[in-house]
Amino acid sequence: ARGWRYDAVSRHGVASGLSAGAHTAEVEYYTQSGTVYLPHSSSNGESYFRLTAHTTPGSQLVSASVFPTATATGTSTAWASLPVALSIGFTTTSDEPTLLFADLSRVQHSAAHVNTAFRIIVDGTDVVAYSNTGDAYDWGYDAISMHGMASGLSAGAHTAEVEYYTQSGTIYVPYHSADGELYLGLGGVIGPP
């Protein structure tokens, strides 16, 4: 996000095991060097910031998160599991809608002008969300955030997973302690959100 290349940031996260009582959530940032701008200009569009919390009974919540410690690579030209697999299992007791949300803090491609596509798929057949990097080449990392609703599921056990594919080349899910931590998350809320 340099010069006129603004970047929109959207994140989901799950905090579990909190004690009863009041809690505070906050958005923080850091940069290795230089200045970070959070612009507001009516001629260039409005800036908007929001942080929300939704309390959900533990029986309705499933999540998985991964903080990789090494860079992972992938070259699949057909839908496949992420180079760092990300999936969750959940159980419904009836035809309950399930909200699924996923985040990848950064992805990158080995070639310019090649897209990497992502999706959330349930039980290997029901796609509930799509996203893509556009052009995330060299230092142009892209953050992926997507969500979708699974409905019409039968009562019983189900699996949700994040998959990817690229037309050619190699995708990187990078980790460098000097450049910031990497986060992969997939979660779900079972029942009316």
PDB file of C-alpha atoms in Angstrom:
ATOM      1  CA  ALA A   1       0.000   0.000   0.000  1.00  0.00           C
ATOM      2  CA  ARG A   2       2.444   2.633  -1.248  1.00  0.00           C
ATOM      3  CA  GLY A   3       1.802   5.901  -3.063  1.00  0.00           C
ATOM      4  CA  TRP A   4      -1.732   5.765  -4.419  1.00  0.00           C
ATOM      5  CA  ARG A   5      -2.019   2.016  -3.825  1.00  0.00           C
ATOM      6  CA  TYR A   6      -4.299   2.062  -0.804  1.00  0.00           C
ATOM      7  CA  ASP A   7      -5.145  -1.226   0.829  1.00  0.00           C
ATOM      8  CA  ALA A   8      -8.359  -2.089   2.655  1.00  0.00           C
ATOM      9  CA  VAL A   9      -7.881  -4.256   5.733  1.00  0.00           C
ATOM     10  CA  SER A  10     -10.606  -6.542   7.041  1.00  0.00           C
ATOM     11  CA  ARG A  11     -10.017  -9.142   9.756  1.00  0.00           C
ATOM     12  CA  HIS A  12     -11.945 -11.669  11.803  1.00  0.00           C
ATOM     13  CA  GLY A  13     -10.710 -13.384  14.924  1.00  0.00           C
ATOM     14  CA  VAL A  14     -11.988 -15.624  17.703  1.00  0.00           C
ATOM     15  CA  ALA A  15     -11.195 -15.146  21.373  1.00  0.00           C
ATOM     16  CA  SER A  16     -12.194 -18.190  23.414  1.00  0.00           C
ATOM     17  CA  GLY A  17     -11.752 -19.196  27.024  1.00  0.00           C
ATOM     18  CA  LEU A  18     -12.376 -15.684  28.345  1.00  0.00           C
ATOM     19  CA  SER A  19     -13.494 -15.387  31.952  1.00  0.00           C
ATOM     20  CA  ALA A  20     -16.920 -13.955  32.729  1.00  0.00           C
ATOM     21  CA  GLY A  21     -16.904 -10.160  32.888  1.00  0.00           C
ATOM     22  CA  ALA A  22     -15.794  -7.140  30.902  1.00  0.00           C
ATOM     23  CA  HIS A  23     -13.067  -7.318  28.250  1.00  0.00           C
ATOM     24  CA  THR A  24     -11.455  -4.851  25.847  1.00  0.00           C
ATOM     25  CA  ALA A  25     -10.435  -5.447  22.229  1.00  0.00           C
ATOM     26  CA  GLU A  26      -8.163  -3.082  20.324  1.00  0.00           C
ATOM     27  CA  VAL A  27      -6.636  -2.816  16.855  1.00  0.00           C
ATOM     28  CA  GLU A  28      -2.862  -2.299  16.920  1.00  0.00           C
ATOM     29  CA  TYR A  29      -0.219  -1.884  14.209  1.00  0.00           C
ATOM     30  CA  TYR A  30       3.478  -1.578  13.630  1.00  0.00           C
ATOM     31  CA  THR A  31       5.796  -0.881  10.698  1.00  0.00           C
ATOM     32  CA  GLN A  32       9.503  -1.595  10.229  1.00  0.00           C
ATOM     33  CA  SER A  33      10.219   1.961   9.064  1.00  0.00           C
ATOM     34  CA  GLY A  34       8.665   5.012   7.467  1.00  0.00           C
ATOM     35  CA  THR A  35       5.265   6.521   8.112  1.00  0.00           C
ATOM     36  CA  VAL A  36       1.840   4.886   7.979  1.00  0.00           C
ATOM     37  CA  TYR A  37      -1.002   7.087   6.716  1.00  0.00           C
ATOM     38  CA  LEU A  38      -4.674   6.529   7.467  1.00  0.00           C
ATOM     39  CA  PRO A  39      -6.006   9.106   4.989  1.00  0.00           C
ATOM     40  CA  HIS A  40      -9.300  10.936   4.969  1.00  0.00           C
ATOM     41  CA  SER A  41     -10.132  13.019   1.932  1.00  0.00           C
ATOM     42  CA  SER A  42     -13.568  13.740   0.552  1.00  0.00           C
ATOM     43  CA  SER A  43     -12.049  13.972  -2.954  1.00  0.00           C
ATOM     44  CA  ASN A  44     -10.546  10.468  -2.710  1.00  0.00           C
ATOM     45  CA  GLY A  45     -13.345   8.724  -0.818  1.00  0.00           C
ATOM     46  CA  GLU A  46     -14.158   8.525   2.841  1.00  0.00           C
ATOM     47  CA  SER A  47     -12.086   6.619   5.378  1.00  0.00           C
ATOM     48  CA  TYR A  48     -13.883   4.261   7.718  1.00  0.00           C
ATOM     49  CA  PHE A  49     -12.741   2.363  10.808  1.00  0.00           C
ATOM     50  CA  ARG A  50     -14.782  -0.145  12.800  1.00  0.00           C
ATOM     51  CA  LEU A  51     -14.161  -2.803  15.451  1.00  0.00           C
ATOM     52  CA  THR A  52     -17.062  -4.967  16.593  1.00  0.00           C
ATOM     53  CA  ALA A  53     -17.486  -7.887  18.959  1.00  0.00           C
ATOM     54  CA  HIS A  54     -20.163 -10.563  18.858  1.00  0.00           C
ATOM     55  CA  THR A  55     -20.623 -12.912  21.809  1.00  0.00           C
ATOM     56  CA  THR A  56     -21.581 -16.442  20.796  1.00  0.00           C
ATOM     57  CA  PRO A  57     -22.228 -19.491  23.010  1.00  0.00           C
ATOM     58  CA  GLY A  58     -19.293 -21.886  22.861  1.00  0.00           C
ATOM     59  CA  SER A  59     -21.561 -24.627  21.543  1.00  0.00           C
ATOM     60  CA  GLN A  60     -22.182 -22.529  18.406  1.00  0.00           C
ATOM     61  CA  LEU A  61     -18.574 -21.578  17.695  1.00  0.00           C
ATOM     62  CA  VAL A  62     -15.802 -23.474  15.904  1.00  0.00           C
ATOM     63  CA  SER A  63     -12.456 -22.070  14.815  1.00  0.00           C
ATOM     64  CA  ALA A  64      -8.931 -22.929  13.791  1.00  0.00           C
ATOM     65  CA  SER A  65      -5.951 -20.633  13.506  1.00  0.00           C
ATOM     66  CA  VAL A  66      -2.401 -21.195  12.355  1.00  0.00           C
ATOM     67  CA  PHE A  67       0.638 -19.007  12.970  1.00  0.00           C
ATOM     68  CA  PRO A  68       3.178 -20.564  10.584  1.00  0.00           C
ATOM     69  CA  THR A  69       6.862 -20.440  11.427  1.00  0.00           C
ATOM     70  CA  ALA A  70       8.169 -20.932   7.878  1.00  0.00           C
ATOM     71  CA  THR A  71       7.238 -19.836   4.373  1.00  0.00           C
ATOM     72  CA  ALA A  72       4.965 -22.282   2.525  1.00  0.00           C
ATOM     73  CA  THR A  73       4.693 -22.562  -1.269  1.00  0.00           C
ATOM     74  CA  GLY A  74       2.124 -24.021  -3.637  1.00  0.00           C
ATOM     75  CA  THR A  75       1.731 -24.544  -7.387  1.00  0.00           C
ATOM     76  CA  SER A  76      -1.692 -26.142  -7.798  1.00  0.00           C
ATOM     77  CA  THR A  77      -3.514 -25.262 -11.034  1.00  0.00           C
ATOM     78  CA  ALA A  78      -6.680 -26.945  -9.719  1.00  0.00           C
ATOM     79  CA  TRP A  79      -8.491 -26.375  -6.424  1.00  0.00           C
ATOM     80  CA  ALA A  80      -6.388 -27.830  -3.581  1.00  0.00           C
ATOM     81  CA  SER A  81      -5.739 -27.466   0.155  1.00  0.00           C
ATOM     82  CA  LEU A  82      -3.625 -24.472   1.143  1.00  0.00           C
ATOM     83  CA  PRO A  83       0.129 -25.090   1.413  1.00  0.00           C
ATOM     84  CA  VAL A  84      -0.504 -24.729   5.167  1.00  0.00           C
ATOM     85  CA  ALA A  85      -3.767 -26.685   5.478  1.00  0.00           C
ATOM     86  CA  LEU A  86      -6.642 -24.827   7.121  1.00  0.00           C
ATOM     87  CA  SER A  87      -9.868 -26.685   7.954  1.00  0.00           C
ATOM     88  CA  ILE A  88     -12.431 -27.049  10.731  1.00  0.00           C
ATOM     89  CA  GLY A  89     -14.985 -29.683  11.659  1.00  0.00           C
ATOM     90  CA  PHE A  90     -18.401 -28.789  13.014  1.00  0.00           C
ATOM     91  CA  THR A  91     -21.667 -30.520  13.863  1.00  0.00           C
ATOM     92  CA  THR A  92     -25.196 -29.308  13.210  1.00  0.00           C
ATOM     93  CA  THR A  93     -28.237 -30.698  14.989  1.00  0.00           C
ATOM     94  CA  SER A  94     -30.683 -29.662  12.251  1.00  0.00           C
ATOM     95  CA  ASP A  95     -30.767 -27.534   9.106  1.00  0.00           C
ATOM     96  CA  GLU A  96     -28.913 -24.702  10.873  1.00  0.00           C
ATOM     97  CA  PRO A  97     -27.262 -21.944   8.830  1.00  0.00           C
ATOM     98  CA  THR A  98     -23.532 -21.664   9.533  1.00  0.00           C
ATOM     99  CA  LEU A  99     -21.561 -18.466   8.985  1.00  0.00           C
ATOM    100  CA  LEU A 100     -17.980 -19.260   7.908  1.00  0.00           C
ATOM    101  CA  PHE A 101     -15.164 -16.710   7.792  1.00  0.00           C
ATOM    102  CA  ALA A 102     -11.503 -16.983   6.777  1.00  0.00           C
ATOM    103  CA  ASP A 103      -8.439 -14.731   6.844  1.00  0.00           C
ATOM    104  CA  LEU A 104      -4.954 -15.033   5.357  1.00  0.00           C
ATOM    105  CA  SER A 105      -2.797 -12.148   6.500  1.00  0.00           C
ATOM    106  CA  ARG A 106      -0.519 -12.200   3.419  1.00  0.00           C
ATOM    107  CA  VAL A 107      -0.022 -14.072   0.202  1.00  0.00           C
ATOM    108  CA  GLN A 108       2.286 -13.409  -2.718  1.00  0.00           C
ATOM    109  CA  HIS A 109       2.934 -14.788  -6.222  1.00  0.00           C
ATOM    110  CA  SER A 110       6.171 -15.589  -8.065  1.00  0.00           C
ATOM    111  CA  ALA A 111       5.040 -13.852 -11.269  1.00  0.00           C
ATOM    112  CA  ALA A 112       3.501 -10.506 -12.108  1.00  0.00           C
ATOM    113  CA  HIS A 113      -0.087 -10.292 -13.375  1.00  0.00           C
ATOM    114  CA  VAL A 114      -1.051 -13.813 -12.230  1.00  0.00           C
ATOM    115  CA  ASN A 115      -4.039 -14.221  -9.938  1.00  0.00           C
ATOM    116  CA  THR A 116      -4.402 -16.649  -7.033  1.00  0.00           C
ATOM    117  CA  ALA A 117      -7.982 -17.656  -6.191  1.00  0.00           C
ATOM    118  CA  PHE A 118      -9.275 -18.785  -2.792  1.00  0.00           C
ATOM    119  CA  ARG A 119     -12.527 -20.319  -1.593  1.00  0.00           C
ATOM    120  CA  ILE A 120     -14.235 -21.742   1.487  1.00  0.00           C
ATOM    121  CA  ILE A 121     -15.765 -25.124   0.705  1.00  0.00           C
ATOM    122  CA  VAL A 122     -17.981 -27.284   2.928  1.00  0.00           C
ATOM    123  CA  ASP A 123     -17.884 -31.089   2.731  1.00  0.00           C
ATOM    124  CA  GLY A 124     -15.845 -30.901  -0.471  1.00  0.00           C
ATOM    125  CA  THR A 125     -18.823 -29.807  -2.593  1.00  0.00           C
ATOM    126  CA  ASP A 126     -20.567 -26.656  -1.263  1.00  0.00           C
ATOM    127  CA  VAL A 127     -18.617 -23.472  -2.030  1.00  0.00           C
ATOM    128  CA  VAL A 128     -19.763 -20.634   0.234  1.00  0.00           C
ATOM    129  CA  ALA A 129     -17.148 -17.917  -0.465  1.00  0.00           C
ATOM    130  CA  TYR A 130     -14.598 -16.855  -3.081  1.00  0.00           C
ATOM    131  CA  SER A 131     -11.795 -14.297  -3.061  1.00  0.00           C
ATOM    132  CA  ASN A 132      -8.560 -13.637  -4.967  1.00  0.00           C
ATOM    133  CA  THR A 133      -5.302 -11.720  -4.798  1.00  0.00           C
ATOM    134  CA  GLY A 134      -5.583  -9.813  -8.026  1.00  0.00           C
ATOM    135  CA  ASP A 135      -1.873  -9.111  -8.629  1.00  0.00           C
ATOM    136  CA  ALA A 136       0.219  -9.851  -5.492  1.00  0.00           C
ATOM    137  CA  TYR A 137       3.732 -10.040  -6.948  1.00  0.00           C
ATOM    138  CA  ASP A 138       7.129  -9.384  -5.371  1.00  0.00           C
ATOM    139  CA  TRP A 139       6.612  -7.186  -2.268  1.00  0.00           C
ATOM    140  CA  GLY A 140       2.957  -6.548  -3.224  1.00  0.00           C
ATOM    141  CA  TYR A 141       1.533  -8.913  -0.611  1.00  0.00           C
ATOM    142  CA  ASP A 142      -2.241  -9.190  -0.434  1.00  0.00           C
ATOM    143  CA  ALA A 143      -4.419  -9.919   2.597  1.00  0.00           C
ATOM    144  CA  ILE A 144      -7.449 -12.156   2.036  1.00  0.00           C
ATOM    145  CA  SER A 145     -10.614 -11.924   4.117  1.00  0.00           C
ATOM    146  CA  MET A 146     -13.825 -13.694   3.084  1.00  0.00           C
ATOM    147  CA  HIS A 147     -17.019 -15.051   4.574  1.00  0.00           C
ATOM    148  CA  GLY A 148     -20.056 -16.998   3.436  1.00  0.00           C
ATOM    149  CA  MET A 149     -23.149 -18.773   4.711  1.00  0.00           C
ATOM    150  CA  ALA A 150     -23.638 -22.542   4.502  1.00  0.00           C
ATOM    151  CA  SER A 151     -27.315 -23.486   4.609  1.00  0.00           C
ATOM    152  CA  GLY A 152     -29.333 -26.595   3.895  1.00  0.00           C
ATOM    153  CA  LEU A 153     -26.815 -28.817   5.677  1.00  0.00           C
ATOM    154  CA  SER A 154     -28.129 -32.073   7.082  1.00  0.00           C
ATOM    155  CA  ALA A 155     -27.836 -32.777  10.792  1.00  0.00           C
ATOM    156  CA  GLY A 156     -24.454 -34.300  11.605  1.00  0.00           C
ATOM    157  CA  ALA A 157     -20.724 -33.711  11.148  1.00  0.00           C
ATOM    158  CA  HIS A 158     -19.342 -31.401   8.443  1.00  0.00           C
ATOM    159  CA  THR A 159     -15.961 -30.065   7.366  1.00  0.00           C
ATOM    160  CA  ALA A 160     -15.058 -26.616   6.029  1.00  0.00           C
ATOM    161  CA  GLU A 161     -11.728 -25.871   4.356  1.00  0.00           C
ATOM    162  CA  VAL A 162      -9.919 -23.031   2.603  1.00  0.00           C
ATOM    163  CA  GLU A 163      -8.616 -24.014  -0.862  1.00  0.00           C
ATOM    164  CA  TYR A 164      -6.617 -22.191  -3.545  1.00  0.00           C
ATOM    165  CA  TYR A 165      -5.495 -22.410  -7.149  1.00  0.00           C
ATOM    166  CA  THR A 166      -3.336 -20.389  -9.530  1.00  0.00           C
ATOM    167  CA  GLN A 167      -3.105 -20.382 -13.320  1.00  0.00           C
ATOM    168  CA  SER A 168       0.685 -20.775 -13.250  1.00  0.00           C
ATOM    169  CA  GLY A 169       3.779 -20.173 -11.150  1.00  0.00           C
ATOM    170  CA  THR A 170       4.134 -20.431  -7.402  1.00  0.00           C
ATOM    171  CA  ILE A 171       2.198 -18.844  -4.561  1.00  0.00           C
ATOM    172  CA  TYR A 172       3.926 -17.987  -1.326  1.00  0.00           C
ATOM    173  CA  VAL A 173       2.402 -17.868   2.122  1.00  0.00           C
ATOM    174  CA  PRO A 174       5.393 -16.019   3.577  1.00  0.00           C
ATOM    175  CA  TYR A 175       6.742 -15.871   7.072  1.00  0.00           C
ATOM    176  CA  HIS A 176       9.540 -13.528   8.058  1.00  0.00           C
ATOM    177  CA  SER A 177       9.883 -12.506  11.674  1.00  0.00           C
ATOM    178  CA  ALA A 178      11.367  -9.184  10.536  1.00  0.00           C
ATOM    179  CA  ASP A 179       8.394  -8.433   8.241  1.00  0.00           C
ATOM    180  CA  GLY A 180       5.593  -9.288  10.652  1.00  0.00           C
ATOM    181  CA  GLU A 181       3.762 -12.373  11.756  1.00  0.00           C
ATOM    182  CA  LEU A 182       1.632 -14.479   9.442  1.00  0.00           C
ATOM    183  CA  TYR A 183      -1.887 -15.499  10.440  1.00  0.00           C
ATOM    184  CA  LEU A 184      -4.294 -17.973   8.860  1.00  0.00           C
ATOM    185  CA  GLY A 185      -7.730 -18.303  10.387  1.00  0.00           C
ATOM    186  CA  LEU A 186     -10.971 -20.158   9.632  1.00  0.00           C
ATOM    187  CA  GLY A 187     -14.005 -20.003  11.880  1.00  0.00           C
ATOM    188  CA  GLY A 188     -17.701 -20.690  11.949  1.00  0.00           C
ATOM    189  CA  VAL A 189     -20.801 -19.697  13.902  1.00  0.00           C
ATOM    190  CA  ILE A 190     -23.499 -22.388  13.859  1.00  0.00           C
ATOM    191  CA  GLY A 191     -27.100 -21.277  13.993  1.00  0.00           C
ATOM    192  CA  PRO A 192     -28.660 -17.872  13.372  1.00  0.00           C
ATOM    193  CA  PRO A 193     -25.859 -15.286  13.560  1.00  0.00           C
TER     194      PRO A 193
END
